Amino acid sequence: MERVEQNGQTERAEPTGRTNRILIVARMTPEKAQEVAALFEASDRTSLPVALGVTRRELFHYQRDLYFHLVEFEGDAARAMAEARVREDFQRLCADLDPLIAPYDPETWRSPADAMATSFYRWSRD
């Protein structure tokens, strides 16, 4: 079944079993990519991704300093991120990433939620 979402409105509301995903946008110089990847690789070998329901992670850099972090979850991403914030292993990962990744807009950044892109269109062949 095909599904189309636009501006957060679903055209067909039948359940699809689709994963929930977030896209984090930040700044990182390409020279830091391997170090950032190594930190996530180490974290992904722990219980953290399983505990949060993470099913897939992909990191991107674009041009001189843009960083994109796509994360897919089995369940609700907002709930998983709320659970993550109180976990010591997640806090440690964030502290290790702090010197490597900067907010996209430091003047408006208050929390990781300010770094999440908003989906405005989605199509799937489900």
C-alpha angles and dihedrals in degrees: 000000000000119000129193125193122187127177090350094304118123117217094199116030102195113125114262105181086236118161122249114240141188131199117208118201121199143133127274132153112239089239089069095053097097093048091049091047091051091053092051092044090055092046092047090058090061130074092265100093093044092048091052095043095245110167100172140011129187128179124202137180124198129198115319105337118353119120126191124189117191116193126180122199134195090225140013111338094204092055092046091051091049089052091047095055092065096046117102093216091054092047089051091050090050091050090051091049096046097086091046104045127045130194115268090232111018092188094063100030114111102148140355089273087070089063096056118106119226117236112227101172134024133171128184134173094226 
